[in-house]
Coordinates of C-alpha atoms in Angstrom, one line a residue:
X1 CA -2.2 11.1 -16.5
X2 CA -3.9 8.3 -18.4
X3 CA -0.9 7.2 -20.2
X4 CA 1.1 7.0 -16.9
X5 CA -1.5 4.5 -16.0
X6 CA -1.3 2.2 -19.2
X7 CA 2.7 2.4 -19.4
X8 CA 2.9 2.1 -15.5
X9 CA 6.4 0.0 -15.1
X10 CA 5.9 -1.8 -11.6
X11 CA 4.8 -5.1 -11.0
X12 CA 4.1 -6.2 -7.5
X13 CA 0.2 -7.1 -6.9
X14 CA -0.2 -3.9 -4.8
X15 CA 1.2 -1.8 -7.8
X16 CA -0.9 -3.6 -10.3
X17 CA -4.0 -3.4 -8.4
X18 CA -3.5 0.4 -7.8
X19 CA -3.0 0.9 -11.6
X20 CA -6.0 -1.4 -12.2
X21 CA -8.6 0.7 -10.3
X22 CA -8.5 3.9 -11.8
X23 CA -8.3 2.0 -15.2
X24 CA -11.7 0.7 -14.5
X25 CA -13.3 3.9 -13.5
X26 CA -11.7 5.8 -16.9
X27 CA -14.7 5.7 -18.6
X28 CA -16.8 7.6 -15.9
X29 CA -13.8 10.0 -15.2
X30 CA -13.5 10.8 -19.0
X31 CA -17.3 11.4 -19.3
X32 CA -17.8 13.8 -16.3
X33 CA -14.7 15.6 -16.9
X34 CA -14.9 16.0 -20.7
X35 CA -11.4 13.9 -21.4
X36 CA -10.3 12.1 -24.0
X37 CA -9.7 8.4 -23.5
X38 CA -6.3 6.9 -24.5
X39 CA -6.4 3.9 -26.9
X40 CA -7.5 0.4 -25.5
X41 CA -7.3 0.7 -22.3
X42 CA -9.4 -2.6 -21.9
X43 CA -6.3 -4.2 -23.4
X44 CA -4.3 -3.3 -20.7
X45 CA -7.2 -4.0 -18.0
X46 CA -7.5 -7.6 -19.4
X47 CA -3.8 -8.2 -19.2
X48 CA -3.6 -6.7 -15.7
X49 CA -6.5 -8.8 -14.4
X50 CA -5.1 -11.8 -15.9
X51 CA -1.5 -11.4 -14.2
X52 CA -3.3 -10.6 -11.0
X53 CA -5.3 -13.8 -11.3
X54 CA -2.4 -16.0 -11.9
X55 CA -1.0 -14.9 -8.1
X56 CA -3.6 -16.3 -6.4
X57 CA -2.1 -18.9 -4.0
X58 CA -3.3 -22.3 -3.1
X59 CA -5.0 -20.9 -0.1
X60 CA -7.0 -18.5 -1.8
X61 CA -5.0 -15.5 -1.1
X62 CA -2.8 -13.5 -3.5
X63 CA 0.8 -13.1 -3.1
X64 CA 2.8 -9.8 -3.7
X65 CA 4.9 -11.1 -6.5
X66 CA 4.7 -13.8 -9.1
X67 CA 7.0 -16.1 -7.1
X68 CA 5.8 -15.3 -3.6
X69 CA 4.9 -18.5 -2.3
X70 CA 2.8 -16.8 0.8
X71 CA -0.3 -14.7 0.6
X72 CA -0.7 -11.4 1.8
X73 CA -3.1 -10.6 4.4
X74 CA -3.6 -6.9 3.1
X75 CA -3.1 -7.0 -0.4
X76 CA -5.4 -10.3 -0.9
X77 CA -8.6 -8.1 -0.1
X78 CA -7.1 -5.2 -2.1
X79 CA -6.7 -7.6 -5.0
X80 CA -10.4 -9.1 -4.5
X81 CA -11.8 -5.5 -4.3
X82 CA -10.5 -4.9 -7.8
X83 CA -11.4 -8.0 -9.1
X84 CA -14.9 -7.4 -7.8
X85 CA -15.2 -4.2 -9.3
X86 CA -13.9 -5.6 -12.6
X87 CA -16.6 -8.1 -12.6
X88 CA -19.3 -5.5 -12.0
X89 CA -18.0 -3.5 -15.0
X90 CA -18.3 -6.3 -17.4
X91 CA -14.7 -7.9 -17.4
X92 CA -14.5 -11.8 -16.9
X93 CA -13.4 -12.8 -13.5
X94 CA -13.9 -16.4 -12.4
X95 CA -16.4 -16.9 -10.0
X96 CA -14.2 -19.7 -8.4
X97 CA -11.3 -17.1 -7.8
X98 CA -13.7 -14.8 -5.7
X99 CA -14.9 -17.9 -3.9
X100 CA -11.5 -19.1 -2.8
X101 CA -10.7 -15.4 -2.0
X102 CA -13.6 -15.4 0.5
X103 CA -12.5 -18.6 2.1
X104 CA -8.8 -17.2 2.6
X105 CA -10.4 -13.9 4.0
X106 CA -12.5 -15.8 6.4
X107 CA -9.9 -18.2 7.8
X108 CA -7.5 -15.2 8.2
X109 CA -10.3 -13.3 10.3
X110 CA -9.5 -15.8 13.4
X111 CA -5.9 -14.9 13.4
X112 CA -5.8 -11.0 14.2
X113 CA -5.7 -10.5 17.8
X114 CA -3.6 -7.3 17.9
X115 CA -4.3 -3.6 17.0
X116 CA -2.4 -3.7 13.9
X117 CA -4.0 -7.1 12.8
X118 CA -7.5 -5.9 13.6
X119 CA -6.9 -2.8 11.4
X120 CA -6.6 -5.4 8.8
X121 CA -9.1 -7.6 9.7
X122 CA -11.4 -4.5 9.1
X123 CA -10.5 -4.5 5.4
X124 CA -11.3 -8.2 5.2
X125 CA -14.7 -7.4 6.7
X126 CA -15.2 -4.7 4.1
X127 CA -14.6 -7.1 1.3
X128 CA -16.5 -9.9 2.5
X129 CA -19.5 -7.8 2.5
X130 CA -18.9 -6.4 -0.8
X131 CA -18.8 -10.0 -2.3
X132 CA -22.2 -10.5 -0.5
X133 CA -20.7 -12.6 2.4
X134 CA -20.5 -10.5 5.2
X135 CA -19.5 -11.8 8.6
X136 CA -21.6 -10.5 10.9
X137 CA -19.9 -12.0 14.1
X138 CA -16.7 -10.7 13.3
X139 CA -18.2 -7.3 13.0
X140 CA -20.3 -7.2 15.8
X141 CA -16.7 -8.3 17.7
X142 CA -14.7 -5.6 15.7
X143 CA -17.6 -2.8 16.3
X144 CA -16.7 -3.9 20.2
X145 CA -13.0 -3.2 19.9
X146 CA -13.2 -0.2 17.6
X147 CA -11.2 1.8 20.3
X148 CA -8.0 0.0 19.2
X149 CA -8.1 0.8 15.6
X150 CA -7.4 3.5 13.6
X151 CA -9.9 5.9 12.0
X152 CA -9.5 4.5 8.3
X153 CA -10.2 0.8 9.9
X154 CA -13.2 2.2 11.5
X155 CA -14.3 3.6 8.0
X156 CA -13.9 0.4 6.4
X157 CA -16.0 -1.3 9.1
X158 CA -18.6 1.4 8.9
X159 CA -18.9 0.7 5.1
X160 CA -19.0 -3.0 5.7
X161 CA -21.9 -2.6 8.5
X162 CA -23.8 -0.1 6.3
X163 CA -23.8 -2.2 3.1
X164 CA -24.7 -5.3 4.8
X165 CA -27.4 -3.6 6.7
X166 CA -25.8 -4.4 10.4
X167 CA -28.1 -2.9 13.2
X168 CA -28.8 0.7 12.8
X169 CA -28.2 1.7 16.3
X170 CA -24.6 0.2 15.9
X171 CA -24.3 1.8 12.4
X172 CA -25.4 5.3 13.7
X173 CA -23.1 5.2 16.9
X174 CA -20.1 4.4 14.7
X175 CA -21.3 7.1 12.0
X176 CA -21.4 9.7 14.9
X177 CA -18.1 9.0 16.0
X178 CA -16.0 9.2 12.8
X179 CA -17.9 12.6 12.0
X180 CA -16.5 13.8 15.3
X181 CA -12.8 13.2 14.1
X182 CA -13.8 15.8 11.3
X183 CA -11.3 18.6 10.8
X184 CA -12.4 21.9 9.3
X185 CA -9.8 24.3 7.7
X186 CA -10.9 27.2 5.5
X187 CA -12.6 25.6 2.9
X188 CA -11.7 21.9 3.1
X189 CA -12.6 19.2 5.7
X190 CA -10.5 16.1 6.1
X191 CA -10.1 13.3 8.3
X192 CA -6.7 12.1 10.0
X193 CA -5.0 10.2 12.8
X194 CA -1.9 11.2 14.3
X195 CA -0.5 7.6 13.5
X196 CA 3.0 8.6 12.0
X197 CA 4.3 5.4 10.3
X198 CA 2.8 2.9 12.6
X199 CA 0.6 1.8 9.9
X200 CA 2.7 2.7 6.7
X201 CA 3.0 -1.1 5.5
X202 CA -1.0 -0.7 5.1
X203 CA -0.7 2.1 2.8
X204 CA -1.8 4.8 5.5
X205 CA -2.3 8.3 4.5
X206 CA -4.4 11.2 5.3
X207 CA -5.6 11.1 2.0
X208 CA -6.9 7.4 2.0
X209 CA -8.4 8.2 5.3
X210 CA -10.4 11.0 4.1
X211 CA -11.6 9.2 1.2
X212 CA -12.7 6.0 3.1
X213 CA -14.4 7.8 5.7
X214 CA -16.3 9.9 2.8
X215 CA -17.1 6.3 1.2
X216 CA -18.7 5.3 4.3
X217 CA -20.6 8.0 5.3
X218 CA -22.0 8.1 1.7
X219 CA -23.1 4.1 2.0
X220 CA -24.8 5.2 5.3
X221 CA -26.4 8.5 3.9
X222 CA -25.9 9.3 0.0
X223 CA -27.4 12.7 0.8
X224 CA -24.9 13.4 3.6
X225 CA -23.9 17.0 3.9
X226 CA -20.1 16.2 4.2

């Protein structure tokens, strides 16, 4: 419930970001479902933002813990995703933090040669597109290598391509490929890969994959029948 979000006891950057994102959506959820808001969620949001910002390292990335010396290539785009959302909702986020984060994402893109790191690069590309700094060259490269990456990464790539208005033919190709992976059972539809725990460190799950595909399809077509 809402109170669990406010009193969430854990403290790594991924966990703080996972608390922050639903808190940012709290007003919309409360309005849509007629749920009473807890007292002062803005205070918790402000403290969480400040703590995350304090974990930005000299290279522009974000560490997993306050004492982390190195930035995390997966947590950094996740934190930047949340900071972008917070800024869009009127919370104070220094532009310099986002700019330094963009520079980190761009540098790291050049060092992701295999299927595991390519999946991470899809997240980097999506967040760069969200921040208004799309990298068309790397999007083209990852599109060409899309057979090497899991469904969730292809969904991140499609979202990045859609919101940054990449070639319509490529967007349509990737959209159709994702739709072909749809599984329908009774009254529900979902997307999943048989990945086991291969991408567990990237927080992979069937529920998240379904959410990311849905998000991508809506970016391509807000009236999509799925």
